[in-house]
Amino acid sequence: MKKQILAAIAISLFAVACTKSTTKTEQVENADGTVTTTTTVSETSPMVDSAKVNEAKEKVDAKLDQAGDKIDNAAQKAKDKIDATADKTKQDLNKAGQDIKNEANKVGKDIKTGAQEAGKDAKDAARKGAAKVEDAAKKLKEDLSK
């Protein structure tokens, strides 16, 4: 659409600028042999040189193509940068997810180890407590036997 508008403007400006003026002079010889009458006619008619119009159109088309190429290149560069940023972000998110998973596994192992140690401690405490209860029961039995 832009090409058509610019081409139309270029053609119309070229057509307005290309005008042809002609001057005609007539000399009439009188019967006595003297020249007395001079008539000057000036005509202005539009003159369009199609070769120049085509050349101008081609120049406009070439410049429009160059501008379009520049826009396309800039858009491609922007797309490439966006894609690279998206890929980097995806990698960073995947790494962060993996790090969280690893840390969660470590925490889970720590909790399991802590629970096992607490279980051992509870068993030891229960054994010690049971041994004290048995000792106390023996002493009580001995005291009651006396």
mmCIF file of C-alpha atoms in Angstrom:
data_model
loop_
_atom_site.group_PDB
_atom_site.id
_atom_site.type_symbol
_atom_site.label_atom_id
_atom_site.label_comp_id
_atom_site.label_asym_id
_atom_site.label_seq_id
_atom_site.Cartn_x
_atom_site.Cartn_y
_atom_site.Cartn_z
ATOM 1 C CA MET A 1 0.000 0.000 0.000
ATOM 2 C CA LYS A 2 2.822 2.396 0.883
ATOM 3 C CA LYS A 3 4.543 1.644 -2.405
ATOM 4 C CA GLN A 4 1.422 2.508 -4.378
ATOM 5 C CA ILE A 5 0.885 5.781 -2.534
ATOM 6 C CA LEU A 6 4.491 6.889 -2.946
ATOM 7 C CA ALA A 7 4.507 5.879 -6.606
ATOM 8 C CA ALA A 8 1.322 7.871 -7.252
ATOM 9 C CA ILE A 9 2.775 10.937 -5.527
ATOM 10 C CA ALA A 10 6.017 10.676 -7.486
ATOM 11 C CA ILE A 11 4.177 10.336 -10.804
ATOM 12 C CA SER A 12 1.842 13.256 -10.089
ATOM 13 C CA LEU A 13 4.717 15.537 -9.047
ATOM 14 C CA PHE A 14 6.693 14.537 -12.115
ATOM 15 C CA ALA A 15 3.719 15.164 -14.421
ATOM 16 C CA VAL A 16 3.125 18.623 -12.956
ATOM 17 C CA ALA A 17 6.778 19.547 -13.220
ATOM 18 C CA CYS A 18 7.116 18.392 -16.837
ATOM 19 C CA THR A 19 5.399 20.960 -19.026
ATOM 20 C CA LYS A 20 6.372 22.121 -22.486
ATOM 21 C CA SER A 21 6.124 25.673 -23.692
ATOM 22 C CA THR A 22 6.417 26.531 -27.387
ATOM 23 C CA THR A 23 6.611 29.871 -29.111
ATOM 24 C CA LYS A 24 5.666 30.363 -32.762
ATOM 25 C CA THR A 25 6.501 33.457 -34.701
ATOM 26 C CA GLU A 26 4.845 34.324 -38.003
ATOM 27 C CA GLN A 27 6.061 37.007 -40.296
ATOM 28 C CA VAL A 28 3.793 38.295 -43.017
ATOM 29 C CA GLU A 29 5.093 40.208 -45.982
ATOM 30 C CA ASN A 30 2.887 43.046 -47.177
ATOM 31 C CA ALA A 31 2.165 43.760 -50.824
ATOM 32 C CA ASP A 32 4.687 46.547 -50.886
ATOM 33 C CA GLY A 33 7.373 44.061 -49.692
ATOM 34 C CA THR A 34 7.681 45.103 -46.046
ATOM 35 C CA VAL A 35 7.283 42.740 -43.149
ATOM 36 C CA THR A 36 4.760 44.180 -40.760
ATOM 37 C CA THR A 37 2.888 41.473 -38.874
ATOM 38 C CA THR A 38 4.466 39.184 -36.225
ATOM 39 C CA THR A 39 2.216 36.806 -34.292
ATOM 40 C CA THR A 40 3.567 34.944 -31.252
ATOM 41 C CA VAL A 41 1.599 32.005 -29.888
ATOM 42 C CA SER A 42 2.653 30.354 -26.603
ATOM 43 C CA GLU A 43 1.280 26.924 -25.816
ATOM 44 C CA THR A 44 1.654 24.984 -22.634
ATOM 45 C CA SER A 45 0.864 21.307 -22.727
ATOM 46 C CA PRO A 46 1.701 18.592 -20.289
ATOM 47 C CA MET A 47 4.604 16.442 -21.322
ATOM 48 C CA VAL A 48 5.259 13.191 -19.545
ATOM 49 C CA ASP A 49 8.391 11.249 -20.306
ATOM 50 C CA SER A 50 7.452 7.648 -19.497
ATOM 51 C CA ALA A 51 11.107 6.613 -19.247
ATOM 52 C CA LYS A 52 11.718 9.183 -16.511
ATOM 53 C CA VAL A 53 8.507 8.190 -14.752
ATOM 54 C CA ASN A 54 9.516 4.533 -14.833
ATOM 55 C CA GLU A 55 12.995 5.403 -13.581
ATOM 56 C CA ALA A 56 11.551 7.442 -10.725
ATOM 57 C CA LYS A 57 9.132 4.614 -9.904
ATOM 58 C CA GLU A 58 11.981 2.108 -9.857
ATOM 59 C CA LYS A 59 14.003 4.338 -7.529
ATOM 60 C CA VAL A 60 11.017 4.686 -5.192
ATOM 61 C CA ASP A 61 10.443 0.914 -5.276
ATOM 62 C CA ALA A 62 14.126 0.261 -4.550
ATOM 63 C CA LYS A 63 14.103 2.645 -1.582
ATOM 64 C CA LEU A 64 10.893 1.088 -0.276
ATOM 65 C CA ASP A 65 12.421 -2.365 -0.615
ATOM 66 C CA GLN A 66 15.495 -1.216 1.303
ATOM 67 C CA ALA A 67 13.324 0.254 4.052
ATOM 68 C CA GLY A 68 11.270 -2.936 4.185
ATOM 69 C CA ASP A 69 14.445 -5.012 4.426
ATOM 70 C CA LYS A 70 15.726 -2.834 7.260
ATOM 71 C CA ILE A 71 12.432 -3.244 9.116
ATOM 72 C CA ASP A 72 12.478 -7.000 8.536
ATOM 73 C CA ASN A 73 16.085 -7.250 9.747
ATOM 74 C CA ALA A 74 15.322 -5.218 12.871
ATOM 75 C CA ALA A 75 12.268 -7.361 13.586
ATOM 76 C CA GLN A 76 14.304 -10.557 13.112
ATOM 77 C CA LYS A 77 17.031 -9.280 15.456
ATOM 78 C CA ALA A 78 14.416 -8.398 18.076
ATOM 79 C CA LYS A 79 12.811 -11.843 17.692
ATOM 80 C CA ASP A 80 16.205 -13.529 18.031
ATOM 81 C CA LYS A 81 16.942 -11.563 21.205
ATOM 82 C CA ILE A 82 13.529 -12.428 22.647
ATOM 83 C CA ASP A 83 14.033 -16.107 21.793
ATOM 84 C CA ALA A 84 17.496 -16.097 23.377
ATOM 85 C CA THR A 85 16.137 -14.448 26.511
ATOM 86 C CA ALA A 86 13.270 -16.941 26.675
ATOM 87 C CA ASP A 87 15.677 -19.863 26.288
ATOM 88 C CA LYS A 88 17.970 -18.482 29.012
ATOM 89 C CA THR A 89 14.992 -17.928 31.317
ATOM 90 C CA LYS A 90 13.781 -21.473 30.673
ATOM 91 C CA GLN A 91 17.234 -22.861 31.502
ATOM 92 C CA ASP A 92 17.428 -20.738 34.645
ATOM 93 C CA LEU A 93 13.981 -21.917 35.765
ATOM 94 C CA ASN A 94 14.881 -25.546 35.105
ATOM 95 C CA LYS A 95 18.096 -25.154 37.112
ATOM 96 C CA ALA A 96 16.235 -23.449 39.945
ATOM 97 C CA GLY A 97 13.666 -26.269 39.957
ATOM 98 C CA GLN A 98 16.437 -28.860 40.063
ATOM 99 C CA ASP A 99 18.167 -26.984 42.899
ATOM 100 C CA ILE A 100 14.899 -26.875 44.871
ATOM 101 C CA LYS A 101 14.375 -30.596 44.283
ATOM 102 C CA ASN A 102 17.927 -31.388 45.438
ATOM 103 C CA GLU A 103 17.541 -29.243 48.558
ATOM 104 C CA ALA A 104 14.165 -30.832 49.311
ATOM 105 C CA ASN A 105 15.763 -34.269 49.018
ATOM 106 C CA LYS A 106 18.536 -33.197 51.407
ATOM 107 C CA VAL A 107 15.976 -31.869 53.879
ATOM 108 C CA GLY A 108 13.989 -35.100 53.558
ATOM 109 C CA LYS A 109 17.102 -37.163 54.245
ATOM 110 C CA ASP A 110 17.975 -34.936 57.204
ATOM 111 C CA ILE A 111 14.462 -35.369 58.597
ATOM 112 C CA LYS A 112 14.628 -39.134 58.101
ATOM 113 C CA THR A 113 18.044 -39.301 59.783
ATOM 114 C CA GLY A 114 16.796 -37.112 62.623
ATOM 115 C CA ALA A 115 13.696 -39.265 63.044
ATOM 116 C CA GLN A 116 15.822 -42.417 63.119
ATOM 117 C CA GLU A 117 18.117 -40.888 65.732
ATOM 118 C CA ALA A 118 15.118 -39.727 67.745
ATOM 119 C CA GLY A 119 13.686 -43.250 67.500
ATOM 120 C CA LYS A 120 16.967 -44.737 68.762
ATOM 121 C CA ASP A 121 17.112 -42.195 71.553
ATOM 122 C CA ALA A 122 13.516 -43.004 72.501
ATOM 123 C CA LYS A 123 14.289 -46.741 72.510
ATOM 124 C CA ASP A 124 17.370 -46.164 74.649
ATOM 125 C CA ALA A 125 15.399 -43.979 77.011
ATOM 126 C CA ALA A 126 12.636 -46.593 77.156
ATOM 127 C CA ARG A 127 15.203 -49.322 77.923
ATOM 128 C CA LYS A 128 16.797 -47.249 80.633
ATOM 129 C CA GLY A 129 13.411 -46.402 82.031
ATOM 130 C CA ALA A 130 12.345 -50.053 81.942
ATOM 131 C CA ALA A 131 15.579 -51.074 83.644
ATOM 132 C CA LYS A 132 14.989 -48.517 86.394
ATOM 133 C CA VAL A 133 11.421 -49.730 86.799
ATOM 134 C CA GLU A 134 12.676 -53.319 87.086
ATOM 135 C CA ASP A 135 15.314 -52.260 89.598
ATOM 136 C CA ALA A 136 12.724 -50.380 91.568
ATOM 137 C CA ALA A 137 10.369 -53.352 91.423
ATOM 138 C CA LYS A 138 13.149 -55.685 92.714
ATOM 139 C CA LYS A 139 13.918 -53.305 95.562
ATOM 140 C CA LEU A 140 10.236 -53.045 96.370
ATOM 141 C CA LYS A 141 9.933 -56.845 96.289
ATOM 142 C CA GLU A 142 12.950 -57.179 98.559
ATOM 143 C CA ASP A 143 11.617 -54.554 100.930
ATOM 144 C CA LEU A 144 8.261 -56.302 101.043
ATOM 145 C CA SER A 145 9.917 -59.656 101.669
ATOM 146 C CA LYS A 146 11.666 -58.390 104.791
#
